[in-house]
Every structure is written in structure tokens, then in C-alpha cells.
CSV table of C-alpha atoms in Angstrom, one decimal:
chain,number,residue,atom,x,y,z
Z,1,UNK,CA,139.2,-8.4,-10.0
Z,2,UNK,CA,140.0,-9.5,-13.5
Z,3,UNK,CA,140.9,-12.8,-12.0
Z,4,UNK,CA,137.2,-13.6,-11.8
Z,5,UNK,CA,137.5,-14.5,-15.5
Z,6,UNK,CA,139.8,-17.3,-14.4
Z,7,UNK,CA,138.0,-20.6,-13.6
Z,8,UNK,CA,140.2,-21.5,-10.6
Z,9,UNK,CA,139.8,-18.1,-9.0
Z,10,UNK,CA,136.1,-17.9,-9.4
Z,11,UNK,CA,135.8,-21.2,-7.5
Z,12,UNK,CA,138.0,-19.9,-4.8
Z,13,UNK,CA,136.1,-16.6,-4.6
Z,14,UNK,CA,132.7,-18.2,-4.2
Z,15,UNK,CA,133.7,-20.2,-1.1
Z,16,UNK,CA,136.0,-17.7,0.6
Z,17,UNK,CA,134.2,-14.4,0.3
Z,18,UNK,CA,131.1,-13.2,2.2
Z,19,UNK,CA,127.8,-13.1,0.4
Z,20,UNK,CA,127.8,-9.3,0.6
Z,21,UNK,CA,131.1,-9.2,-1.3
Z,22,UNK,CA,129.9,-11.6,-3.9
Z,23,UNK,CA,126.8,-9.6,-4.4
Z,24,UNK,CA,128.8,-6.4,-5.1
Z,25,UNK,CA,130.5,-8.1,-8.1
Z,26,UNK,CA,127.3,-9.4,-9.7
Z,27,UNK,CA,126.7,-6.1,-11.5
Z,28,UNK,CA,130.0,-6.4,-13.3
Z,29,UNK,CA,129.9,-10.2,-13.5
Z,30,UNK,CA,126.2,-11.1,-13.9
Z,31,UNK,CA,126.9,-14.7,-14.7
Z,32,UNK,CA,129.2,-15.2,-11.7
Z,33,UNK,CA,126.8,-17.6,-10.0
Z,34,UNK,CA,125.2,-19.2,-13.0
Z,35,UNK,CA,127.8,-19.7,-15.7
Z,36,UNK,CA,129.3,-23.2,-15.6
Z,37,UNK,CA,133.0,-23.7,-15.0
Z,38,UNK,CA,135.4,-25.0,-17.7
Z,39,UNK,CA,134.6,-28.6,-17.0
Z,40,UNK,CA,130.9,-28.2,-17.1
Z,41,UNK,CA,130.4,-28.0,-13.3
Z,42,UNK,CA,127.8,-25.5,-12.1
Z,43,UNK,CA,128.5,-23.0,-9.3
Z,44,UNK,CA,125.5,-24.5,-7.4
Z,45,UNK,CA,126.9,-28.0,-7.6
Z,46,UNK,CA,130.3,-26.7,-6.6
Z,47,UNK,CA,128.9,-25.0,-3.5
Z,48,UNK,CA,126.7,-28.0,-2.6
Z,49,UNK,CA,129.8,-30.3,-2.5
Z,50,UNK,CA,132.0,-27.9,-0.6
Z,51,UNK,CA,132.3,-28.8,3.1
Z,52,UNK,CA,130.9,-26.5,5.7
Z,53,UNK,CA,127.6,-25.6,7.2
Z,54,UNK,CA,128.3,-21.9,6.7
Z,55,UNK,CA,127.6,-22.4,3.0
Z,56,UNK,CA,123.8,-22.9,3.6
Z,57,UNK,CA,123.2,-19.2,3.1
Z,58,UNK,CA,125.5,-19.1,0.0
Z,59,UNK,CA,123.5,-22.0,-1.5
Z,60,UNK,CA,120.3,-20.0,-1.0
Z,61,UNK,CA,121.9,-17.0,-2.6
Z,62,UNK,CA,123.0,-19.0,-5.6
Z,63,UNK,CA,119.5,-20.4,-6.0
Z,64,UNK,CA,118.1,-16.9,-5.9
Z,65,UNK,CA,119.9,-16.2,-9.2
Z,66,UNK,CA,117.6,-18.7,-11.0
Z,67,UNK,CA,120.5,-21.1,-11.6
Z,68,UNK,CA,119.9,-24.5,-13.2
Z,69,UNK,CA,119.4,-27.3,-10.7
Z,70,UNK,CA,121.1,-30.6,-11.8
Z,71,UNK,CA,120.0,-34.1,-10.9
Z,72,UNK,CA,122.7,-34.6,-8.3
Z,73,UNK,CA,121.9,-31.2,-6.8
Z,74,UNK,CA,118.5,-32.4,-5.7
Z,75,UNK,CA,119.9,-34.7,-3.0
Z,76,UNK,CA,122.2,-31.9,-1.8
Z,77,UNK,CA,119.2,-29.7,-1.4
Z,78,UNK,CA,117.1,-32.3,0.4
Z,79,UNK,CA,114.7,-32.9,-2.5
Z,80,UNK,CA,114.9,-36.7,-2.1
Z,81,UNK,CA,111.6,-37.6,-3.7
Z,82,UNK,CA,112.4,-35.7,-6.9
Z,83,UNK,CA,115.7,-37.5,-7.2
Z,84,UNK,CA,114.0,-40.8,-6.6
Z,85,UNK,CA,111.6,-40.1,-9.4
Z,86,UNK,CA,114.4,-39.4,-11.8
Z,87,UNK,CA,116.3,-42.6,-10.8
Z,88,UNK,CA,113.1,-44.7,-11.4
Z,89,UNK,CA,113.2,-43.5,-15.0
Z,90,UNK,CA,117.0,-43.4,-15.4
Z,91,UNK,CA,118.5,-46.1,-13.1
Z,92,UNK,CA,122.1,-45.2,-14.0
Z,93,UNK,CA,121.6,-41.7,-12.4
Z,94,UNK,CA,122.1,-43.3,-9.0
Z,95,UNK,CA,125.8,-43.5,-9.5
Z,96,UNK,CA,126.4,-40.9,-12.2
Z,97,UNK,CA,129.1,-38.4,-11.1
Z,98,UNK,CA,128.9,-34.7,-11.8
Z,99,UNK,CA,131.7,-33.0,-13.8
Z,100,UNK,CA,133.9,-32.7,-10.6
Z,101,UNK,CA,133.5,-36.4,-9.9
Z,102,UNK,CA,131.0,-36.1,-7.1
Z,103,UNK,CA,128.5,-38.9,-6.9
Z,104,UNK,CA,124.9,-38.5,-5.7
Z,105,UNK,CA,125.9,-40.4,-2.5
Z,106,UNK,CA,128.7,-37.8,-1.8
Z,107,UNK,CA,126.4,-34.9,-2.6
Z,108,UNK,CA,123.7,-36.3,-0.3
Z,109,UNK,CA,126.2,-36.7,2.6
Z,110,UNK,CA,127.5,-33.2,2.2
Z,111,UNK,CA,124.0,-31.8,2.1
Z,112,UNK,CA,122.8,-33.8,5.0
Z,113,UNK,CA,125.1,-32.1,7.5
Z,114,UNK,CA,123.7,-28.7,6.6
Z,115,UNK,CA,120.1,-29.9,6.6
Z,116,UNK,CA,120.7,-31.8,9.8
Z,117,UNK,CA,118.9,-34.7,8.2
Z,118,UNK,CA,120.2,-38.0,6.7
Z,119,UNK,CA,117.0,-38.6,4.7
Z,120,UNK,CA,118.5,-38.1,1.3
Z,121,UNK,CA,121.5,-40.2,2.2
Z,122,UNK,CA,119.2,-43.0,3.2
Z,123,UNK,CA,117.2,-42.5,-0.1
Z,124,UNK,CA,120.3,-42.8,-2.2
Z,125,UNK,CA,121.5,-45.9,-0.4
Z,126,UNK,CA,118.1,-47.5,-0.6
Z,127,UNK,CA,118.0,-46.8,-4.4
Z,128,UNK,CA,121.2,-49.0,-4.7
Z,129,UNK,CA,124.0,-46.5,-4.8
Z,130,UNK,CA,127.5,-48.1,-4.8
Z,131,UNK,CA,129.0,-47.9,-1.3
Z,132,UNK,CA,132.4,-46.8,-2.5
Z,133,UNK,CA,134.0,-43.4,-3.4
Z,134,UNK,CA,137.3,-42.3,-4.9
Z,135,UNK,CA,140.0,-41.8,-2.3
Z,136,UNK,CA,140.3,-38.1,-3.1
Z,137,UNK,CA,136.7,-37.7,-2.2
Z,138,UNK,CA,136.6,-40.1,0.8
Z,139,UNK,CA,139.2,-38.0,2.5
Z,140,UNK,CA,136.8,-35.1,2.5
Z,141,UNK,CA,134.0,-37.0,4.3
Z,142,UNK,CA,135.3,-37.2,7.9
Z,143,UNK,CA,133.6,-34.0,9.1
Z,144,UNK,CA,130.3,-34.7,7.4
Z,145,UNK,CA,130.0,-38.3,8.4
Z,146,UNK,CA,130.9,-37.9,12.1
Z,147,UNK,CA,128.2,-35.2,12.5
Z,148,UNK,CA,125.3,-37.0,10.9
Z,149,UNK,CA,122.3,-36.8,13.2
Z,150,UNK,CA,121.5,-40.5,12.8
Z,151,UNK,CA,124.0,-42.7,14.7
Z,152,UNK,CA,123.0,-45.8,12.8
Z,153,UNK,CA,123.7,-44.0,9.6
Z,154,UNK,CA,127.1,-42.9,10.9
Z,155,UNK,CA,128.0,-46.5,11.5
Z,156,UNK,CA,127.0,-47.4,7.9
Z,157,UNK,CA,128.9,-44.5,6.4
Z,158,UNK,CA,132.1,-45.0,8.4
Z,159,UNK,CA,132.8,-48.0,6.2
Z,160,UNK,CA,133.3,-45.6,3.3
Z,161,UNK,CA,136.1,-43.8,5.1
Z,162,UNK,CA,139.8,-44.6,4.8
Z,163,UNK,CA,141.2,-46.9,7.5
Z,164,UNK,CA,143.2,-44.0,9.0
Z,165,UNK,CA,140.0,-42.7,10.7
Z,166,UNK,CA,140.5,-45.5,13.2
Z,167,UNK,CA,137.9,-47.4,15.3
Z,168,UNK,CA,134.2,-46.7,14.9
Z,169,UNK,CA,133.1,-43.9,17.1
Z,170,UNK,CA,130.0,-45.6,18.6
Z,171,UNK,CA,131.5,-48.9,19.6
Z,172,UNK,CA,133.5,-48.4,22.8
Z,173,UNK,CA,135.2,-45.9,25.1
Z,174,UNK,CA,138.1,-45.5,22.7
Z,175,UNK,CA,135.7,-44.7,19.9
Z,176,UNK,CA,133.8,-42.2,21.9
Z,177,UNK,CA,137.1,-40.4,23.0
Z,178,UNK,CA,138.2,-40.3,19.4
Z,179,UNK,CA,134.9,-38.7,18.3
Z,180,UNK,CA,135.2,-36.1,21.1
Z,181,UNK,CA,138.7,-35.3,20.0
Z,182,UNK,CA,137.6,-35.1,16.4
Z,183,UNK,CA,134.8,-32.7,17.3
Z,184,UNK,CA,137.2,-30.5,19.2
Z,185,UNK,CA,139.6,-30.4,16.2
Z,186,UNK,CA,136.8,-29.7,13.8
Z,187,UNK,CA,135.5,-26.8,16.0
Z,188,UNK,CA,139.0,-25.2,16.2
Z,189,UNK,CA,139.4,-25.5,12.5
Z,190,UNK,CA,136.0,-24.0,11.9
Z,191,UNK,CA,136.6,-21.0,14.2
Z,192,UNK,CA,140.0,-20.3,12.6
Z,193,UNK,CA,138.3,-20.4,9.2
Z,194,UNK,CA,135.7,-17.9,10.4
Z,195,UNK,CA,138.3,-15.6,11.9
Z,196,UNK,CA,140.3,-15.7,8.7
Z,197,UNK,CA,137.2,-14.6,6.7
Z,198,UNK,CA,136.3,-11.9,9.2
Z,199,UNK,CA,139.9,-10.5,9.1
Z,200,UNK,CA,139.5,-10.0,5.3
Z,201,UNK,CA,136.2,-8.2,5.7
Z,202,UNK,CA,136.6,-4.3,5.4
């Protein structure tokens, strides 16, 4: 696994392999989960901003390695009050992106689906976060926004999505049908992803 020395492969490895597999390689690569990538992004931040509820356990595993927790990571971990305290001292932090370009708002949205709570998303918005995101990031938000536990929050966040996502899912019969179809597609894609991982497990 010499490829683990390569930045791009280490990113791929972290989000495609099971925790047990990652753990096996820690002896040879002790900084696998703590050493920053070439652009300065930390493995923790990378995992927090990667879509999928299955990465909840991976997040806990990365945290167990005594990794450094960045400012934006706080909202991804549900530590809203700590983030709020930082923004009160450093107002620019509310929109400051991490090395991969993820803003606190995006990280909060990604974290909220795993925590099944939109509290940090609300906190970030209340603190004055810009309600806009780069297109390349907005295209990753569909799954996370549609499954927010707070329907009012969904309505607010849908405005961040590209127009291609269609009518709002809570307004009418068409919207409801679209949401049901979206949920079905999401579930199929998730199951296929899980089957793919299982097929690679010895």
C-alpha cells in the first residue's frame, strides 16, 4: 500500500475502506488519520465534509487518534456553542472556508444529517453566514438538505441548491412526489455503495 503516501489515494482510502482495514494500516502509517493533506486540509475535516451517515463511526475513530479539531470542524461535530464563541471573537470565521473550500455553513449541513439535528445549521445562519455556496459544493447538498429533520429548515436551505432540483418538496403534491422519488434514488444508491464496500471486504 505504498500509494498511501500519495495524497489523493489517502483521501480515497479513508472514505472507501472499513474502519477495521484502516486500523490495520495505522501501525505502518501512524499519521494516517492525523497528518494534514498537501493543501493543509485535515483528515477529520475531510471526513466531516464527505456525504454519508455511515461516516459517523469513522469520525469517532479519527477523533480517537487525538487529531486537531479546527474551527469549522466544531459545527460538523455538533459543538455549536463553541463555534459561536469563536465567531464572537473573530467575526470573519463565520464564512471562512477550510483548505478544501468548505464553509462553516456547508460543514454544518453535512454534520446535521448524521446528528439528525439542524441546531448547528441554525446557529451558523443566525450568526450571519452568507447564504450562498460555490456551484461545485452546492451540487453535493441534495441528499443532506432533503433529509434535514426540520422541514422549515429544509425550505430555507433549498434556496441554496441549483435550480435543477426542481420545485420545493413541501409545497404541493408534485413536490412531495419528487421528494419520495429522491428518497428512493438515494436509498438505492446508498445500498449499492454498501454492497460495493462489502464485496471488497475479505
